[in-house]
JSON list of C-alpha atoms in Angstrom, two decimals:
[
{"chain": "A", "resi": 1, "resn": "MET", "atom": "CA", "xyz": [0.72, 199.46, 74.92]},
{"chain": "A", "resi": 2, "resn": "ILE", "atom": "CA", "xyz": [3.44, 196.99, 75.46]},
{"chain": "A", "resi": 3, "resn": "LYS", "atom": "CA", "xyz": [6.83, 196.97, 73.97]},
{"chain": "A", "resi": 4, "resn": "ILE", "atom": "CA", "xyz": [7.88, 193.89, 72.41]},
{"chain": "A", "resi": 5, "resn": "ASP", "atom": "CA", "xyz": [10.77, 192.83, 70.07]},
{"chain": "A", "resi": 6, "resn": "GLU", "atom": "CA", "xyz": [9.64, 192.65, 66.70]},
{"chain": "A", "resi": 7, "resn": "GLN", "atom": "CA", "xyz": [12.53, 190.84, 65.26]},
{"chain": "A", "resi": 8, "resn": "LEU", "atom": "CA", "xyz": [12.30, 188.08, 68.01]},
{"chain": "A", "resi": 9, "resn": "LYS", "atom": "CA", "xyz": [8.44, 187.85, 67.30]},
{"chain": "A", "resi": 10, "resn": "GLN", "atom": "CA", "xyz": [9.18, 187.46, 63.42]},
{"chain": "A", "resi": 11, "resn": "TYR", "atom": "CA", "xyz": [11.93, 185.08, 64.16]},
{"chain": "A", "resi": 12, "resn": "GLY", "atom": "CA", "xyz": [9.44, 182.81, 66.01]},
{"chain": "A", "resi": 13, "resn": "LYS", "atom": "CA", "xyz": [7.00, 183.15, 63.19]},
{"chain": "A", "resi": 14, "resn": "ASN", "atom": "CA", "xyz": [9.63, 182.22, 60.66]},
{"chain": "A", "resi": 15, "resn": "HIS", "atom": "CA", "xyz": [10.90, 179.26, 62.38]},
{"chain": "A", "resi": 16, "resn": "LYS", "atom": "CA", "xyz": [7.41, 178.17, 63.70]},
{"chain": "A", "resi": 17, "resn": "VAL", "atom": "CA", "xyz": [8.30, 178.58, 67.06]},
{"chain": "A", "resi": 18, "resn": "PRO", "atom": "CA", "xyz": [5.21, 178.73, 69.42]},
{"chain": "A", "resi": 19, "resn": "ILE", "atom": "CA", "xyz": [5.41, 182.15, 70.99]},
{"chain": "A", "resi": 20, "resn": "THR", "atom": "CA", "xyz": [2.86, 183.85, 73.00]},
{"chain": "A", "resi": 21, "resn": "LEU", "atom": "CA", "xyz": [0.02, 185.56, 71.02]},
{"chain": "A", "resi": 22, "resn": "ASP", "atom": "CA", "xyz": [-0.41, 189.35, 70.98]},
{"chain": "A", "resi": 23, "resn": "ASP", "atom": "CA", "xyz": [-3.81, 189.34, 72.77]},
{"chain": "A", "resi": 24, "resn": "THR", "atom": "CA", "xyz": [-2.63, 187.00, 75.15]},
{"chain": "A", "resi": 25, "resn": "LEU", "atom": "CA", "xyz": [0.82, 188.61, 75.77]},
{"chain": "A", "resi": 26, "resn": "ASP", "atom": "CA", "xyz": [-1.22, 191.86, 76.44]},
{"chain": "A", "resi": 27, "resn": "PHE", "atom": "CA", "xyz": [-3.56, 190.24, 78.90]},
{"chain": "A", "resi": 28, "resn": "LEU", "atom": "CA", "xyz": [-0.52, 188.59, 80.52]},
{"chain": "A", "resi": 29, "resn": "ILE", "atom": "CA", "xyz": [1.38, 191.95, 81.09]},
{"chain": "A", "resi": 30, "resn": "LYS", "atom": "CA", "xyz": [-1.86, 193.45, 82.22]},
{"chain": "A", "resi": 31, "resn": "THR", "atom": "CA", "xyz": [-2.61, 190.73, 84.98]},
{"chain": "A", "resi": 32, "resn": "ILE", "atom": "CA", "xyz": [1.07, 190.82, 86.24]},
{"chain": "A", "resi": 33, "resn": "ASN", "atom": "CA", "xyz": [1.01, 194.55, 86.65]},
{"chain": "A", "resi": 34, "resn": "LYS", "atom": "CA", "xyz": [-2.57, 194.37, 88.22]},
{"chain": "A", "resi": 35, "resn": "PHE", "atom": "CA", "xyz": [-1.54, 192.07, 91.02]},
{"chain": "A", "resi": 36, "resn": "ASN", "atom": "CA", "xyz": [2.00, 193.48, 91.28]},
{"chain": "A", "resi": 37, "resn": "SER", "atom": "CA", "xyz": [3.56, 190.13, 90.91]},
{"chain": "A", "resi": 38, "resn": "LYS", "atom": "CA", "xyz": [7.23, 190.40, 91.71]},
{"chain": "A", "resi": 39, "resn": "GLU", "atom": "CA", "xyz": [8.33, 186.67, 91.36]},
{"chain": "A", "resi": 40, "resn": "ILE", "atom": "CA", "xyz": [7.40, 184.88, 88.19]},
{"chain": "A", "resi": 41, "resn": "LEU", "atom": "CA", "xyz": [7.85, 181.32, 86.88]},
{"chain": "A", "resi": 42, "resn": "GLU", "atom": "CA", "xyz": [7.38, 180.61, 83.24]},
{"chain": "A", "resi": 43, "resn": "ILE", "atom": "CA", "xyz": [7.04, 177.12, 82.12]},
{"chain": "A", "resi": 44, "resn": "GLY", "atom": "CA", "xyz": [8.01, 176.94, 78.33]},
{"chain": "A", "resi": 45, "resn": "THR", "atom": "CA", "xyz": [10.59, 179.31, 77.38]},
{"chain": "A", "resi": 46, "resn": "ALA", "atom": "CA", "xyz": [10.89, 178.69, 73.87]},
{"chain": "A", "resi": 47, "resn": "ILE", "atom": "CA", "xyz": [13.19, 181.54, 72.38]},
{"chain": "A", "resi": 48, "resn": "GLY", "atom": "CA", "xyz": [12.55, 183.97, 75.30]},
{"chain": "A", "resi": 49, "resn": "TYR", "atom": "CA", "xyz": [9.78, 186.02, 73.77]},
{"chain": "A", "resi": 50, "resn": "GLY", "atom": "CA", "xyz": [7.38, 185.86, 76.54]},
{"chain": "A", "resi": 51, "resn": "SER", "atom": "CA", "xyz": [10.05, 186.04, 79.52]},
{"chain": "A", "resi": 52, "resn": "ILE", "atom": "CA", "xyz": [11.52, 188.99, 77.86]},
{"chain": "A", "resi": 53, "resn": "ALA", "atom": "CA", "xyz": [8.17, 190.88, 77.24]},
{"chain": "A", "resi": 54, "resn": "MET", "atom": "CA", "xyz": [7.48, 190.28, 81.00]},
{"chain": "A", "resi": 55, "resn": "ALA", "atom": "CA", "xyz": [10.77, 191.71, 82.15]},
{"chain": "A", "resi": 56, "resn": "THR", "atom": "CA", "xyz": [10.45, 194.52, 79.97]},
{"chain": "A", "resi": 57, "resn": "ASN", "atom": "CA", "xyz": [6.79, 195.52, 80.39]},
{"chain": "A", "resi": 58, "resn": "THR", "atom": "CA", "xyz": [6.27, 194.81, 84.47]},
{"chain": "A", "resi": 59, "resn": "ASN", "atom": "CA", "xyz": [7.82, 195.71, 87.54]},
{"chain": "A", "resi": 60, "resn": "CYS", "atom": "CA", "xyz": [8.83, 191.96, 88.59]},
{"chain": "A", "resi": 61, "resn": "ASN", "atom": "CA", "xyz": [11.78, 191.37, 90.54]},
{"chain": "A", "resi": 62, "resn": "HIS", "atom": "CA", "xyz": [12.64, 188.12, 88.94]},
{"chain": "A", "resi": 63, "resn": "ILE", "atom": "CA", "xyz": [11.68, 185.44, 86.25]},
{"chain": "A", "resi": 64, "resn": "ASP", "atom": "CA", "xyz": [12.58, 181.88, 86.35]},
{"chain": "A", "resi": 65, "resn": "THR", "atom": "CA", "xyz": [11.88, 180.17, 83.15]},
{"chain": "A", "resi": 66, "resn": "VAL", "atom": "CA", "xyz": [12.17, 176.52, 82.13]},
{"chain": "A", "resi": 67, "resn": "GLU", "atom": "CA", "xyz": [12.79, 174.85, 78.54]},
{"chain": "A", "resi": 68, "resn": "ILE", "atom": "CA", "xyz": [13.43, 171.29, 78.13]},
{"chain": "A", "resi": 69, "resn": "ASP", "atom": "CA", "xyz": [14.43, 171.62, 74.43]},
{"chain": "A", "resi": 70, "resn": "SER", "atom": "CA", "xyz": [18.34, 172.30, 74.33]},
{"chain": "A", "resi": 71, "resn": "SER", "atom": "CA", "xyz": [18.43, 174.09, 71.13]},
{"chain": "A", "resi": 72, "resn": "ARG", "atom": "CA", "xyz": [15.64, 176.49, 72.22]},
{"chain": "A", "resi": 73, "resn": "TYR", "atom": "CA", "xyz": [17.32, 176.93, 75.58]},
{"chain": "A", "resi": 74, "resn": "GLU", "atom": "CA", "xyz": [20.49, 178.04, 73.79]},
{"chain": "A", "resi": 75, "resn": "ILE", "atom": "CA", "xyz": [18.50, 180.58, 71.46]},
{"chain": "A", "resi": 76, "resn": "ALA", "atom": "CA", "xyz": [16.54, 181.74, 74.65]},
{"chain": "A", "resi": 77, "resn": "MET", "atom": "CA", "xyz": [19.96, 182.23, 76.56]},
{"chain": "A", "resi": 78, "resn": "GLN", "atom": "CA", "xyz": [21.39, 184.19, 73.55]},
{"chain": "A", "resi": 79, "resn": "ASN", "atom": "CA", "xyz": [18.26, 186.48, 73.46]},
{"chain": "A", "resi": 80, "resn": "ILE", "atom": "CA", "xyz": [17.87, 187.07, 77.21]},
{"chain": "A", "resi": 81, "resn": "LYS", "atom": "CA", "xyz": [21.71, 188.28, 77.19]},
{"chain": "A", "resi": 82, "resn": "ALA", "atom": "CA", "xyz": [21.17, 190.27, 74.08]},
{"chain": "A", "resi": 83, "resn": "HIS", "atom": "CA", "xyz": [18.35, 192.13, 75.90]},
{"chain": "A", "resi": 84, "resn": "LYS", "atom": "CA", "xyz": [20.81, 192.48, 78.84]},
{"chain": "A", "resi": 85, "resn": "LEU", "atom": "CA", "xyz": [18.06, 190.68, 81.06]},
{"chain": "A", "resi": 86, "resn": "ASP", "atom": "CA", "xyz": [20.25, 187.71, 82.03]},
{"chain": "A", "resi": 87, "resn": "LYS", "atom": "CA", "xyz": [20.37, 189.13, 85.94]},
{"chain": "A", "resi": 88, "resn": "LYS", "atom": "CA", "xyz": [16.69, 189.35, 85.72]},
{"chain": "A", "resi": 89, "resn": "ILE", "atom": "CA", "xyz": [15.84, 186.14, 83.91]},
{"chain": "A", "resi": 90, "resn": "ASP", "atom": "CA", "xyz": [17.14, 182.95, 85.11]},
{"chain": "A", "resi": 91, "resn": "LEU", "atom": "CA", "xyz": [16.70, 180.05, 82.45]},
{"chain": "A", "resi": 92, "resn": "PHE", "atom": "CA", "xyz": [16.80, 176.47, 83.17]},
{"chain": "A", "resi": 93, "resn": "ASN", "atom": "CA", "xyz": [17.08, 173.51, 80.74]},
{"chain": "A", "resi": 94, "resn": "VAL", "atom": "CA", "xyz": [15.12, 170.94, 82.59]},
{"chain": "A", "resi": 95, "resn": "ASP", "atom": "CA", "xyz": [11.73, 169.28, 82.32]},
{"chain": "A", "resi": 96, "resn": "ALA", "atom": "CA", "xyz": [9.20, 171.40, 84.06]},
{"chain": "A", "resi": 97, "resn": "MET", "atom": "CA", "xyz": [7.78, 168.61, 86.10]},
{"chain": "A", "resi": 98, "resn": "GLN", "atom": "CA", "xyz": [11.46, 167.83, 87.72]},
{"chain": "A", "resi": 99, "resn": "TYR", "atom": "CA", "xyz": [11.99, 171.56, 88.30]},
{"chain": "A", "resi": 100, "resn": "ILE", "atom": "CA", "xyz": [8.33, 172.26, 90.12]},
{"chain": "A", "resi": 101, "resn": "LYS", "atom": "CA", "xyz": [8.86, 168.99, 92.19]},
{"chain": "A", "resi": 102, "resn": "ASN", "atom": "CA", "xyz": [12.12, 169.88, 93.33]},
{"chain": "A", "resi": 103, "resn": "THR", "atom": "CA", "xyz": [12.43, 173.66, 93.72]},
{"chain": "A", "resi": 104, "resn": "ASP", "atom": "CA", "xyz": [11.99, 175.44, 97.03]},
{"chain": "A", "resi": 105, "resn": "LYS", "atom": "CA", "xyz": [11.34, 178.59, 95.59]},
{"chain": "A", "resi": 106, "resn": "LYS", "atom": "CA", "xyz": [7.81, 180.63, 95.88]},
{"chain": "A", "resi": 107, "resn": "TYR", "atom": "CA", "xyz": [5.98, 182.21, 93.03]},
{"chain": "A", "resi": 108, "resn": "ASP", "atom": "CA", "xyz": [3.55, 185.30, 92.91]},
{"chain": "A", "resi": 109, "resn": "PHE", "atom": "CA", "xyz": [2.74, 184.43, 89.24]},
{"chain": "A", "resi": 110, "resn": "ILE", "atom": "CA", "xyz": [3.10, 181.21, 87.21]},
{"chain": "A", "resi": 111, "resn": "TYR", "atom": "CA", "xyz": [2.64, 181.22, 83.46]},
{"chain": "A", "resi": 112, "resn": "LEU", "atom": "CA", "xyz": [2.07, 177.99, 81.84]},
{"chain": "A", "resi": 113, "resn": "ASP", "atom": "CA", "xyz": [2.87, 177.78, 78.25]},
{"chain": "A", "resi": 114, "resn": "GLY", "atom": "CA", "xyz": [4.55, 174.30, 78.01]},
{"chain": "A", "resi": 115, "resn": "PRO", "atom": "CA", "xyz": [2.94, 170.74, 77.00]},
{"chain": "A", "resi": 116, "resn": "LYS", "atom": "CA", "xyz": [-0.60, 171.44, 77.49]},
{"chain": "A", "resi": 117, "resn": "GLY", "atom": "CA", "xyz": [-1.49, 167.81, 78.24]},
{"chain": "A", "resi": 118, "resn": "GLN", "atom": "CA", "xyz": [0.80, 168.34, 81.40]},
{"chain": "A", "resi": 119, "resn": "TYR", "atom": "CA", "xyz": [-1.00, 171.13, 82.96]},
{"chain": "A", "resi": 120, "resn": "ILE", "atom": "CA", "xyz": [-3.26, 168.98, 85.03]},
{"chain": "A", "resi": 121, "resn": "ASN", "atom": "CA", "xyz": [-0.24, 166.83, 86.42]},
{"chain": "A", "resi": 122, "resn": "TYR", "atom": "CA", "xyz": [1.62, 170.20, 87.12]},
{"chain": "A", "resi": 123, "resn": "LEU", "atom": "CA", "xyz": [-1.34, 171.49, 89.05]},
{"chain": "A", "resi": 124, "resn": "PRO", "atom": "CA", "xyz": [-0.76, 169.82, 92.55]},
{"chain": "A", "resi": 125, "resn": "TYR", "atom": "CA", "xyz": [2.91, 170.77, 92.48]},
{"chain": "A", "resi": 126, "resn": "LEU", "atom": "CA", "xyz": [2.36, 174.38, 91.46]},
{"chain": "A", "resi": 127, "resn": "ILE", "atom": "CA", "xyz": [0.05, 175.07, 94.25]},
{"chain": "A", "resi": 128, "resn": "ASN", "atom": "CA", "xyz": [2.87, 174.08, 96.55]},
{"chain": "A", "resi": 129, "resn": "ILE", "atom": "CA", "xyz": [5.05, 176.71, 95.15]},
{"chain": "A", "resi": 130, "resn": "LEU", "atom": "CA", "xyz": [2.64, 179.34, 94.71]},
{"chain": "A", "resi": 131, "resn": "ASN", "atom": "CA", "xyz": [2.45, 182.25, 97.18]},
{"chain": "A", "resi": 132, "resn": "PRO", "atom": "CA", "xyz": [-0.83, 183.06, 99.22]},
{"chain": "A", "resi": 133, "resn": "LYS", "atom": "CA", "xyz": [-3.09, 184.88, 96.56]},
{"chain": "A", "resi": 134, "resn": "GLY", "atom": "CA", "xyz": [-0.72, 183.93, 93.73]},
{"chain": "A", "resi": 135, "resn": "ILE", "atom": "CA", "xyz": [-2.03, 183.50, 90.30]},
{"chain": "A", "resi": 136, "resn": "ILE", "atom": "CA", "xyz": [-1.65, 180.62, 87.71]},
{"chain": "A", "resi": 137, "resn": "PHE", "atom": "CA", "xyz": [-2.11, 181.76, 84.24]},
{"chain": "A", "resi": 138, "resn": "ALA", "atom": "CA", "xyz": [-2.48, 179.01, 81.77]},
{"chain": "A", "resi": 139, "resn": "ASP", "atom": "CA", "xyz": [-2.13, 179.62, 78.02]},
{"chain": "A", "resi": 140, "resn": "ASN", "atom": "CA", "xyz": [-3.76, 177.57, 75.25]},
{"chain": "A", "resi": 141, "resn": "LEU", "atom": "CA", "xyz": [-6.06, 175.71, 77.24]},
{"chain": "A", "resi": 142, "resn": "TYR", "atom": "CA", "xyz": [-7.98, 174.55, 74.04]},
{"chain": "A", "resi": 143, "resn": "PHE", "atom": "CA", "xyz": [-5.05, 174.00, 71.98]},
{"chain": "A", "resi": 144, "resn": "HIS", "atom": "CA", "xyz": [-6.05, 171.26, 69.60]},
{"chain": "A", "resi": 145, "resn": "GLY", "atom": "CA", "xyz": [-9.26, 170.70, 71.37]}
]
């Protein structure tokens, strides 16, 4: 059973913030642990729920997470600091495409949970920053059809 912040989850529901669903989060955590992924990129931070859950329930070394919305970025930053994970999670307030085109970092695991229509556009850049045998985990592929 994974540990989650029920208050943060409830905040997301109350404020209609799209957070990772329980079943997806469980599968996400199991996948990260199964493949012993150490360096993680999350696209679509929202309020930090997913990155906090990944940092808390896996043996990853580090998570970079990208959020374009400045108000959600601020809330996520507060939540990450409140969980004392600001040394394990780096949060970037930037467009995901800009980040993935310009980063020189390499990742073992990339969690796509941002704008669904952009996933196909991200793919060539994601492949360039993915370590050999790395995993791209895309959430909500059929969201709104």
